[in-house]
Structure formats: C-alpha cells, structure tokens
mmCIF file of C-alpha atoms in Angstrom:
data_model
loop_
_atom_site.group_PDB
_atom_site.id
_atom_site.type_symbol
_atom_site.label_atom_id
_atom_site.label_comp_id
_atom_site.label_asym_id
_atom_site.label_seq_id
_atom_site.Cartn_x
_atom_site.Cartn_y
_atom_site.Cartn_z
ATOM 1 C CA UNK L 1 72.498 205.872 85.923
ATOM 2 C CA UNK L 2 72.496 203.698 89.217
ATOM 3 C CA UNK L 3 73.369 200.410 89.433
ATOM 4 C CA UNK L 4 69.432 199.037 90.094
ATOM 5 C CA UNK L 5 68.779 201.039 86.827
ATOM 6 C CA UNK L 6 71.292 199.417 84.738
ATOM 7 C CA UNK L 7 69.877 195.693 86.384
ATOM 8 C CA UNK L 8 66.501 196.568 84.908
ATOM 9 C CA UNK L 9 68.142 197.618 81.927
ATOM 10 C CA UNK L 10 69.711 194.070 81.440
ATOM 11 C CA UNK L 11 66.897 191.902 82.605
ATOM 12 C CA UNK L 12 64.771 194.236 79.978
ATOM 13 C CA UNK L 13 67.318 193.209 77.421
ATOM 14 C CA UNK L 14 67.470 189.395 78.444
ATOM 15 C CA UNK L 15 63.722 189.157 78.196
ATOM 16 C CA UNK L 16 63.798 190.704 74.449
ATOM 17 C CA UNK L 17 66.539 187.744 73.682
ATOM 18 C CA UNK L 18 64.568 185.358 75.431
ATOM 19 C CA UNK L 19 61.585 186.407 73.441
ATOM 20 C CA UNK L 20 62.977 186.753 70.326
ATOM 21 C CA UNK L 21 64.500 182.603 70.385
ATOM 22 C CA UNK L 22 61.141 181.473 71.583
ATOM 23 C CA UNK L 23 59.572 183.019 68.579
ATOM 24 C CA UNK L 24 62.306 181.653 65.941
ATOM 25 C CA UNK L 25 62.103 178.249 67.744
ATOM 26 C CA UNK L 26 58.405 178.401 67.288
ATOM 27 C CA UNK L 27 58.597 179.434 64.136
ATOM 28 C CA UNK L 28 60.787 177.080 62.998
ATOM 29 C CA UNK L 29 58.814 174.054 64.650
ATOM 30 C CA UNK L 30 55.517 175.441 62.855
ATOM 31 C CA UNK L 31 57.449 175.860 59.339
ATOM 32 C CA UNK L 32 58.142 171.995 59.689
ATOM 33 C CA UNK L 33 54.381 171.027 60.843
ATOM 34 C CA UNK L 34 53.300 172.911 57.865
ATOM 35 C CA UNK L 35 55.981 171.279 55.758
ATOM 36 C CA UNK L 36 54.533 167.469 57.037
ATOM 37 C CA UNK L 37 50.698 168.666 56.240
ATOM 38 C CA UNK L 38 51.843 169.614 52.875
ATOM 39 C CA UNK L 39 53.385 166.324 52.531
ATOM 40 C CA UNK L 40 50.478 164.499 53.622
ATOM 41 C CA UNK L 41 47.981 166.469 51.283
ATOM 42 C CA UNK L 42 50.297 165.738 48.560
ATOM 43 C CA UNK L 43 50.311 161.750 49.055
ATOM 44 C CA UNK L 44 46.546 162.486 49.743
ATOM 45 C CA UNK L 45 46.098 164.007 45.939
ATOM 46 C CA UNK L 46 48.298 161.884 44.597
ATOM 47 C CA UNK L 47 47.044 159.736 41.171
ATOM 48 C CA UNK L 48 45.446 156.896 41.961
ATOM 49 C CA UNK L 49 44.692 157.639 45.457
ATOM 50 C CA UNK L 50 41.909 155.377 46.513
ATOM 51 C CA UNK L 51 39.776 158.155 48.183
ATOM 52 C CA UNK L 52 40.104 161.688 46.236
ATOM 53 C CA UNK L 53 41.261 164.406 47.827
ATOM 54 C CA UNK L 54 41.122 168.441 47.002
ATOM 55 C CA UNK L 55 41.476 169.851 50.468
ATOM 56 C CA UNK L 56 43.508 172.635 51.762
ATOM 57 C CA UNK L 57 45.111 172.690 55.812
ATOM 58 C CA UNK L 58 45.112 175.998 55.242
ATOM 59 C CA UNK L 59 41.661 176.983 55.267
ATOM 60 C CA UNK L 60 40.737 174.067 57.330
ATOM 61 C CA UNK L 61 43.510 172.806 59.039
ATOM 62 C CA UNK L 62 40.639 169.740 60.380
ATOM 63 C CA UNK L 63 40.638 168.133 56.519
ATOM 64 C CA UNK L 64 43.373 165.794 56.449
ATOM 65 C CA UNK L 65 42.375 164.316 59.265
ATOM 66 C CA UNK L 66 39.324 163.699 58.621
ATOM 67 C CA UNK L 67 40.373 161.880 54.590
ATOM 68 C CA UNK L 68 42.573 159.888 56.577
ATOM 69 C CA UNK L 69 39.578 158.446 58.730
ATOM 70 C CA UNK L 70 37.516 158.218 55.586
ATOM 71 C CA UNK L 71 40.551 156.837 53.875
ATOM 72 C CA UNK L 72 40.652 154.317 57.103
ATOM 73 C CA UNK L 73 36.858 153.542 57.280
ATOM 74 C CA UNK L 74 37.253 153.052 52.970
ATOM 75 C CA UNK L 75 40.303 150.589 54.058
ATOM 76 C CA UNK L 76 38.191 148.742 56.635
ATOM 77 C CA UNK L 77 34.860 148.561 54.579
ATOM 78 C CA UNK L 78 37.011 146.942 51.676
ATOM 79 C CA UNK L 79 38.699 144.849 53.871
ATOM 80 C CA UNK L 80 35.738 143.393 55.348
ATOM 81 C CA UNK L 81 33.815 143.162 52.226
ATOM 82 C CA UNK L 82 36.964 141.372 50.646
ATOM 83 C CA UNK L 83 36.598 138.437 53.733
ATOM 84 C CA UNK L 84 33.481 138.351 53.122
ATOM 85 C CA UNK L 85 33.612 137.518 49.047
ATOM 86 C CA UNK L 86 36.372 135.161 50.113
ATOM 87 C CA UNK L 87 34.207 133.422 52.646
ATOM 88 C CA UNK L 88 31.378 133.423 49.672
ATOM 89 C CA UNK L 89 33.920 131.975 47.122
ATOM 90 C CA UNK L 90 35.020 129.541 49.543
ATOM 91 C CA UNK L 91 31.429 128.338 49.967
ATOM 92 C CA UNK L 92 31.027 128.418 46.102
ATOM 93 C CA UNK L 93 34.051 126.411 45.540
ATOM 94 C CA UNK L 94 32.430 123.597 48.056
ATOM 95 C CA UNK L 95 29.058 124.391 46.401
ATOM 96 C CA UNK L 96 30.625 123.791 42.999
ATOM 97 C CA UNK L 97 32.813 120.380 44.350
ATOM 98 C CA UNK L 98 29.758 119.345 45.428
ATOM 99 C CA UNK L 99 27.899 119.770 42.006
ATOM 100 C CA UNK L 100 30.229 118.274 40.274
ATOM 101 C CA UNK L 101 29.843 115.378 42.400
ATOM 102 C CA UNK L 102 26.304 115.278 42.278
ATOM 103 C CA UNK L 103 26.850 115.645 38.148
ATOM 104 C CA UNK L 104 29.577 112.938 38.069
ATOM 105 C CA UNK L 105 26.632 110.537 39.946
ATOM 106 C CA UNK L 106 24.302 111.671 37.416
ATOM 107 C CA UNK L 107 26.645 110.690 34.752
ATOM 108 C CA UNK L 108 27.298 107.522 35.900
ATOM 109 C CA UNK L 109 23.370 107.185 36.305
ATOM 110 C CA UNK L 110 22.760 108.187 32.931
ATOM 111 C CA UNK L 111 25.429 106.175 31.314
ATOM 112 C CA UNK L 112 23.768 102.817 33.691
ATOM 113 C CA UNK L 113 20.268 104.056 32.278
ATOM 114 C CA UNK L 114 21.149 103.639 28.730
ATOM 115 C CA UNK L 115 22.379 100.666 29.195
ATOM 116 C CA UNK L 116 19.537 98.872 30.279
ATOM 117 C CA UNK L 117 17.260 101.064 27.486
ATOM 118 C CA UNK L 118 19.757 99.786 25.064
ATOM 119 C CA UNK L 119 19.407 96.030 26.623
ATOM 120 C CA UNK L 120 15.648 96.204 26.749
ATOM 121 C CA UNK L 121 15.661 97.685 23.318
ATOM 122 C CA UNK L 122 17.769 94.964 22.191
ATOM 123 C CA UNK L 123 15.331 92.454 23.860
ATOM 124 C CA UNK L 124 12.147 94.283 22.601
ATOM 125 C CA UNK L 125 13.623 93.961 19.119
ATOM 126 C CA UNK L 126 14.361 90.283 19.956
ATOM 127 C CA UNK L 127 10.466 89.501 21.276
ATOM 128 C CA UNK L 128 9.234 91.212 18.042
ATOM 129 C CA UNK L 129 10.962 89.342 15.792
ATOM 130 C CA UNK L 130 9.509 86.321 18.233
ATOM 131 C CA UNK L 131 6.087 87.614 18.153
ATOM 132 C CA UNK L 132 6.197 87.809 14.060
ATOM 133 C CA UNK L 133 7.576 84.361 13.978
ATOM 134 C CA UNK L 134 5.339 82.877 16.206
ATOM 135 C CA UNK L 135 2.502 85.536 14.412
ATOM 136 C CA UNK L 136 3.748 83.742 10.825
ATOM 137 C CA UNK L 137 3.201 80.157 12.922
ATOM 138 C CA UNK L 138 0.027 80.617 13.392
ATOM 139 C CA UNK L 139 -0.888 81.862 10.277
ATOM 140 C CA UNK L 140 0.445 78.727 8.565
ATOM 141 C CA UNK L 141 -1.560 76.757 11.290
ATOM 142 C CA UNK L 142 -4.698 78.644 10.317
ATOM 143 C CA UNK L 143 -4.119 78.000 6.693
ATOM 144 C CA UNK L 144 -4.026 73.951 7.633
ATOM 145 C CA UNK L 145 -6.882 74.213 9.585
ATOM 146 C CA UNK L 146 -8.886 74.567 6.238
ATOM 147 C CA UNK L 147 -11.871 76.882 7.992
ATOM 148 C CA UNK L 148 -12.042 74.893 10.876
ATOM 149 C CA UNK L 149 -12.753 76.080 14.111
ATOM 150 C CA UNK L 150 -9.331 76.786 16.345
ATOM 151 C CA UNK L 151 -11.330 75.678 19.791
ATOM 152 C CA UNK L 152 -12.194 72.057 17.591
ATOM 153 C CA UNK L 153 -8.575 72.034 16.568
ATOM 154 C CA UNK L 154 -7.563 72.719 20.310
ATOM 155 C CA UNK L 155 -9.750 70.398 21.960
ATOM 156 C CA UNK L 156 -8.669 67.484 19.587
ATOM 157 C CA UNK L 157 -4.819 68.261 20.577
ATOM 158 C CA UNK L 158 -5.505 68.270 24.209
ATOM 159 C CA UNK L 159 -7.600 64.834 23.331
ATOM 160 C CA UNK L 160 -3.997 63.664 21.993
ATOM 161 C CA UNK L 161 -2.011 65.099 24.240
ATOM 162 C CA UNK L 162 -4.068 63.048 27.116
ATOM 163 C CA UNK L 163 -3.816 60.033 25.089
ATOM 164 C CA UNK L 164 -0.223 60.486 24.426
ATOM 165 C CA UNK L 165 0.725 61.138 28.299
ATOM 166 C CA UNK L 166 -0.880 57.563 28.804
ATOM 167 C CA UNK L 167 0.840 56.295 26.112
ATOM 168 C CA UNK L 168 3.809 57.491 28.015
ATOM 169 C CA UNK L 169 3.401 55.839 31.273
ATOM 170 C CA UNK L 170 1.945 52.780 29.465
ATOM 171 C CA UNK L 171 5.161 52.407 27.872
ATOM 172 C CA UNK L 172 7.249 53.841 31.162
ATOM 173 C CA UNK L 173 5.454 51.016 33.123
ATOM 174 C CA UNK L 174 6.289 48.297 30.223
ATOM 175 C CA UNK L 175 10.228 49.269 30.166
ATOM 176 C CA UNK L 176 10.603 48.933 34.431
ATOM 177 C CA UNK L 177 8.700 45.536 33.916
ATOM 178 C CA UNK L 178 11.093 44.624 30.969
ATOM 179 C CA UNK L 179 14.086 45.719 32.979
ATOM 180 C CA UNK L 180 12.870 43.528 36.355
ATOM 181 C CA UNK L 181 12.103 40.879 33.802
ATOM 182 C CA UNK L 182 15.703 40.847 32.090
ATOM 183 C CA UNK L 183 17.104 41.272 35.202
ATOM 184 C CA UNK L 184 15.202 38.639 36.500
ATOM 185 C CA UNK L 185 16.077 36.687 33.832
ATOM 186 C CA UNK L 186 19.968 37.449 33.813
ATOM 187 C CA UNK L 187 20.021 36.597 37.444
ATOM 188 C CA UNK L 188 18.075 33.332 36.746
ATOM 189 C CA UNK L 189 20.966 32.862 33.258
ATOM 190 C CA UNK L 190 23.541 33.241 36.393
ATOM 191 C CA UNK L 191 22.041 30.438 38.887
ATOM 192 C CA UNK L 192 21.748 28.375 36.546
ATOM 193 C CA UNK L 193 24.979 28.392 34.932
ATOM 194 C CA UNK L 194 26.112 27.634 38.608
ATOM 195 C CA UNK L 195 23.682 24.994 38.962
ATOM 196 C CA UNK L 196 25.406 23.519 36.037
ATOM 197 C CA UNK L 197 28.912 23.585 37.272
ATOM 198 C CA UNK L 198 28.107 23.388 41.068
ATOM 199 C CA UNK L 199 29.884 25.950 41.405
ATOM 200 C CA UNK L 200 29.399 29.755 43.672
ATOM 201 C CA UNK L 201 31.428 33.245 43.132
ATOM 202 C CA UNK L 202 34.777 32.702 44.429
ATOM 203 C CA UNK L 203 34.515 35.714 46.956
ATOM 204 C CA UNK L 204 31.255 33.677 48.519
ATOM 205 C CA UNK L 205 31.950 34.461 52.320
ATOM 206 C CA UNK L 206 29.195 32.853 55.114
ATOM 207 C CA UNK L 207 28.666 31.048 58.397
ATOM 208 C CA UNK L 208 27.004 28.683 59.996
ATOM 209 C CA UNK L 209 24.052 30.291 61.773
ATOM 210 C CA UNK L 210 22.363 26.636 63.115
ATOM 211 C CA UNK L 211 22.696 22.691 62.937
ATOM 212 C CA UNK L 212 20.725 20.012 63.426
ATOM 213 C CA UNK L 213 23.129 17.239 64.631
ATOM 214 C CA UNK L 214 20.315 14.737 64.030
ATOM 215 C CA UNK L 215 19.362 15.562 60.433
ATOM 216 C CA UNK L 216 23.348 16.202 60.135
ATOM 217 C CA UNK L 217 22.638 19.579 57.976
ATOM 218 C CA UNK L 218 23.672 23.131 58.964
ATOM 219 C CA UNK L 219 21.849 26.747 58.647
ATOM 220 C CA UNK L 220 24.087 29.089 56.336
ATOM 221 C CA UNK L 221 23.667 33.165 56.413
ATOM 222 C CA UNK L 222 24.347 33.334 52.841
ATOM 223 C CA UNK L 223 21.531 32.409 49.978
ATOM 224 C CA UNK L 224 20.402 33.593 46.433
ATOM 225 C CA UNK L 225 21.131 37.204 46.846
ATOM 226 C CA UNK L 226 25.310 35.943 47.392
ATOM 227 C CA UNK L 227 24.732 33.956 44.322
ATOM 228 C CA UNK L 228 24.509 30.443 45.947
ATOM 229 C CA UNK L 229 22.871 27.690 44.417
ATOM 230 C CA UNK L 230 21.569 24.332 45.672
ATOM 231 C CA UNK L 231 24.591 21.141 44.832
ATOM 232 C CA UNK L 232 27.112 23.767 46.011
ATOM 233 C CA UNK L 233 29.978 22.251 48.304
ATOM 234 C CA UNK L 234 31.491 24.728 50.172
ATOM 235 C CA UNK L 235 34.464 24.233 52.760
ATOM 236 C CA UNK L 236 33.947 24.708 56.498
ATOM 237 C CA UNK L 237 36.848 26.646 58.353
ATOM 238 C CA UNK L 238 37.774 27.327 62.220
ATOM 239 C CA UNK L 239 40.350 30.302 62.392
ATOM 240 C CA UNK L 240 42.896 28.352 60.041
ATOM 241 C CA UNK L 241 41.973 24.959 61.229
ATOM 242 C CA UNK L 242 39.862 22.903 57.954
ATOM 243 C CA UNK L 243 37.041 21.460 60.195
ATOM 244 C CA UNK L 244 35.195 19.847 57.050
ATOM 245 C CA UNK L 245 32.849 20.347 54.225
ATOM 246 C CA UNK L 246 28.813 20.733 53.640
ATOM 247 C CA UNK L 247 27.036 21.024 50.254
ATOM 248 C CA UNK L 248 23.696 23.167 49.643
ATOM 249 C CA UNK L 249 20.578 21.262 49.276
ATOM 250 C CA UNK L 250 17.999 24.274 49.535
ATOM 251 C CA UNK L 251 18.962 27.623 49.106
ATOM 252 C CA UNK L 252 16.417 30.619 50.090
ATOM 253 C CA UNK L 253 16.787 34.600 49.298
ATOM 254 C CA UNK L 254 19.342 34.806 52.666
ATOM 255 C CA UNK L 255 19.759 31.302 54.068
ATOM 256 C CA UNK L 256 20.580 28.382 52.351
ATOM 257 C CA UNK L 257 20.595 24.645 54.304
ATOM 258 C CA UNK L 258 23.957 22.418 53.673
ATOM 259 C CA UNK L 259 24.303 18.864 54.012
ATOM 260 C CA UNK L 260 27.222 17.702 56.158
ATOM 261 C CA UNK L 261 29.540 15.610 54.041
ATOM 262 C CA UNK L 262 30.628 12.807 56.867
ATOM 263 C CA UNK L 263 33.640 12.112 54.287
ATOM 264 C CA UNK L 264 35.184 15.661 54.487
ATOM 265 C CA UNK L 265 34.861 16.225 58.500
ATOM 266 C CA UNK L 266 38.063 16.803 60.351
ATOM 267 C CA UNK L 267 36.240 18.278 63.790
ATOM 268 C CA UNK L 268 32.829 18.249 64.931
ATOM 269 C CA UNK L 269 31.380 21.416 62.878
ATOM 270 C CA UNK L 270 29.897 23.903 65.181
ATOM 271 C CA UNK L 271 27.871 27.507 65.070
ATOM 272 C CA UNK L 272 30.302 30.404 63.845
ATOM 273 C CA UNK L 273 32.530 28.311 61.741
ATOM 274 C CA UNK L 274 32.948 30.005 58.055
ATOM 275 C CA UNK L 275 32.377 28.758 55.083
ATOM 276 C CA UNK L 276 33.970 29.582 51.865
ATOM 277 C CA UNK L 277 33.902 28.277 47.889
#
C-alpha cells in the first residue's frame, strides 16, 4: 500500500473516532435533558400540585412548558386576586371602624334619648298627679258653690280681688305716712330734748357763712338737718385760736342765725371761722 493510501486510511479511521465521541457526548447530554424533564413532570404530578398535571415529554415534548406558564399565569391570577381581597378587607376593616363609630354615637344618642323620655315621663307623671289635684280642687269648689254659676262665682272674686288690691295700697299709703309721721315725730322727740338742755350732738361741725356787725348776729351753714336747735351756744374757733362764742336764736332746715355773746369774744369774729358744741 503507498504511503497516501495509508494517510486516507488514518484520516478514515480518525473521522470514525471523532464520530463515534460526538455521538456518546450527545448521547450522554440528551440522557441528562431527559433525566431533568422527567424530574420536572414528576414535581409537576406531584400531590397537591396546584395545577394538575398528566402530561408526557415524550409524546409532546411542548407540555411542560406550557403547565409551567399555566402554572405561572395560575400563580399571577391568585396573586393578584389575593391584593385585591386584601385591598377589599382593608377597606372593610375602615368600613367596619367606621360603623362602629357611627354605632358607638348612636349609643350614646340612645342612652341621652332615654334620658330625657325617662325625665319627661317622670314630669308627665308629676303634672298628672297636678292635674288630679288641682281636678279634685275644683271639684270641692264646685261642691261649695251650691249650683251656682262658676262665671257669678268668678266675677265676685275678681270684684274682691279689685277691692282687696285697693285695700292694699290704701294701707301701703297709710304705713309710708305713719313712718314720715313717726319719723317726724322722733326727730321732733330729738329737738326738743335739745331744746330742753340747750344742748347740740357733740360732733356738730359749722361755719360762719355771714354777719351783720350791726345787728351783732352771724349766718351759720349748719341747721335742723345737723340737729341744731334755737338757745344753742356754740364756740367760735380760728385755726386753734378761741375767737369767742354765739348762741342760736333761729334755726332753719340748713342755716341757723347766732347771736354774738359780747361776754365770750376774744377777736373780732369774722366769715370762715368754725364753730363747734
């Protein structure tokens, strides 16, 4: 054999080997893909799978692809249908705070109601027991009327009632007169008890207002309403100087006019000066 013959020979036999390990590495890689699809369609049948499965790669190598997009869509639909009961329990829960609120106010409502029904009962029950008494009243006062009429009856009363409210003021008007009069009278008791002893309150306090040099009396701002009585001597002052004394000859409700006792005078008595009791 020549040499080229022998170099086809051994590239011949290089291709077989070369064949032959692609096919067992093939092999082997496809014995491994078939082991992983068997895998899957056994997790895929498994119990309690949420999507059942009963397919076979073998006779359509497409189906476990597809369950695990239905599986996925299955996933997603319950996912979104699970956000979207939360989102409605969510909005029940506030729904449900809310009623409970809106019961709690009708509670307290309720429970304010009755207590003014339970009042107003209590007052009811309070005017009916008025109304009988008042009913029982004017029974009695028919019964006294002896079959006369009740608009006779009323006019008489109103006749009395008239004559009594003069009565009233009659008698209103006679006290104030009784009071001025013993008053009056007290006042006059007073005077005249310091008539009798010549004598004013201690706390008398006046001046000299006017003088009549020629007459020799003086004007004093003090009269009947200080108490001061006519025969009176009261003692003139300057500062803390005694300038002399005067005594009252005619006393008025204000003023009263004072002789100047020549007997008494220190200084020549003049407007301003005070005199005291």
């Amino acid at each position: 054999m020549s040499g080229l013959g022998k170099f086809f020979v051994v590239v011949a036999i290089l291709g077989s080997l070369a064949s032959a390990g692609g096919g067992f590495y093939l092999a082997t890689q496809k014995s491994g893909y078939v082991d992983q699809l068997e895998g899957v369609e056994n997790a895929l049948s498994a119990p309690g799978a949420p999507v059942p499965y009963s397919g076979d790669f073998k006779t359509n190598d497409q189906e476990p692809a597809a369950s695990i997009g239905r599986i996925n869509k299955v996933y997603k639909d319950t996912v979104e249908e699970l956000n979207t009961a939360n989102t409605s329990l969510e909005e029940a829960k506030t729904g449900l705070s809310e009623s409970e609120a809106k019961v709690a106010q009708l509670t307290t409502k309720v429970s304010s109601t009755q207590k003014e029904l339970d009042e107003k009962s209590a007052a009811l029950g309070k005017l009916e027991t008025e109304f009988k008494s008042s009913s029982d009243k004017l029974q009695a006062m028919l019964d006294e009327l002896g079959g006369r009429e009740l608009s006779v009856v009323l006019s008489e009363s109103e006749q009395n009632i008239e004559k009594l409210t003069v009565l009233e003021s009659e008698k209103k008007l006679i006290e104030e007169m009784l009071m001025s009069s013993n008053a009056k009278i007290e006042e006059f008791n007073r005077l005249d008890d310091l008539r009798d002893r010549s004598a004013a309150p201690l706390e008398l306090s006046g001046k000299i207002v006017a003088m009549n040099k020629a007459w020799n009396f003086v004007v004093l701002d003090v009269g009947e309403q200080n108490q001061l009585v006519e025969g009176v001597d009261l003692t003139v002052y300057r500062g803390d100087a005694l300038v002399g004394k005067v005594r009252t000859v005619s006393v008025d409700t204000e003023t009263a006019i004072a002789d100047i006792l020549p007997e008494w005078t220190q200084a020549e008595i003049q407007i301003g000066d005070q005199v005291l009791f």
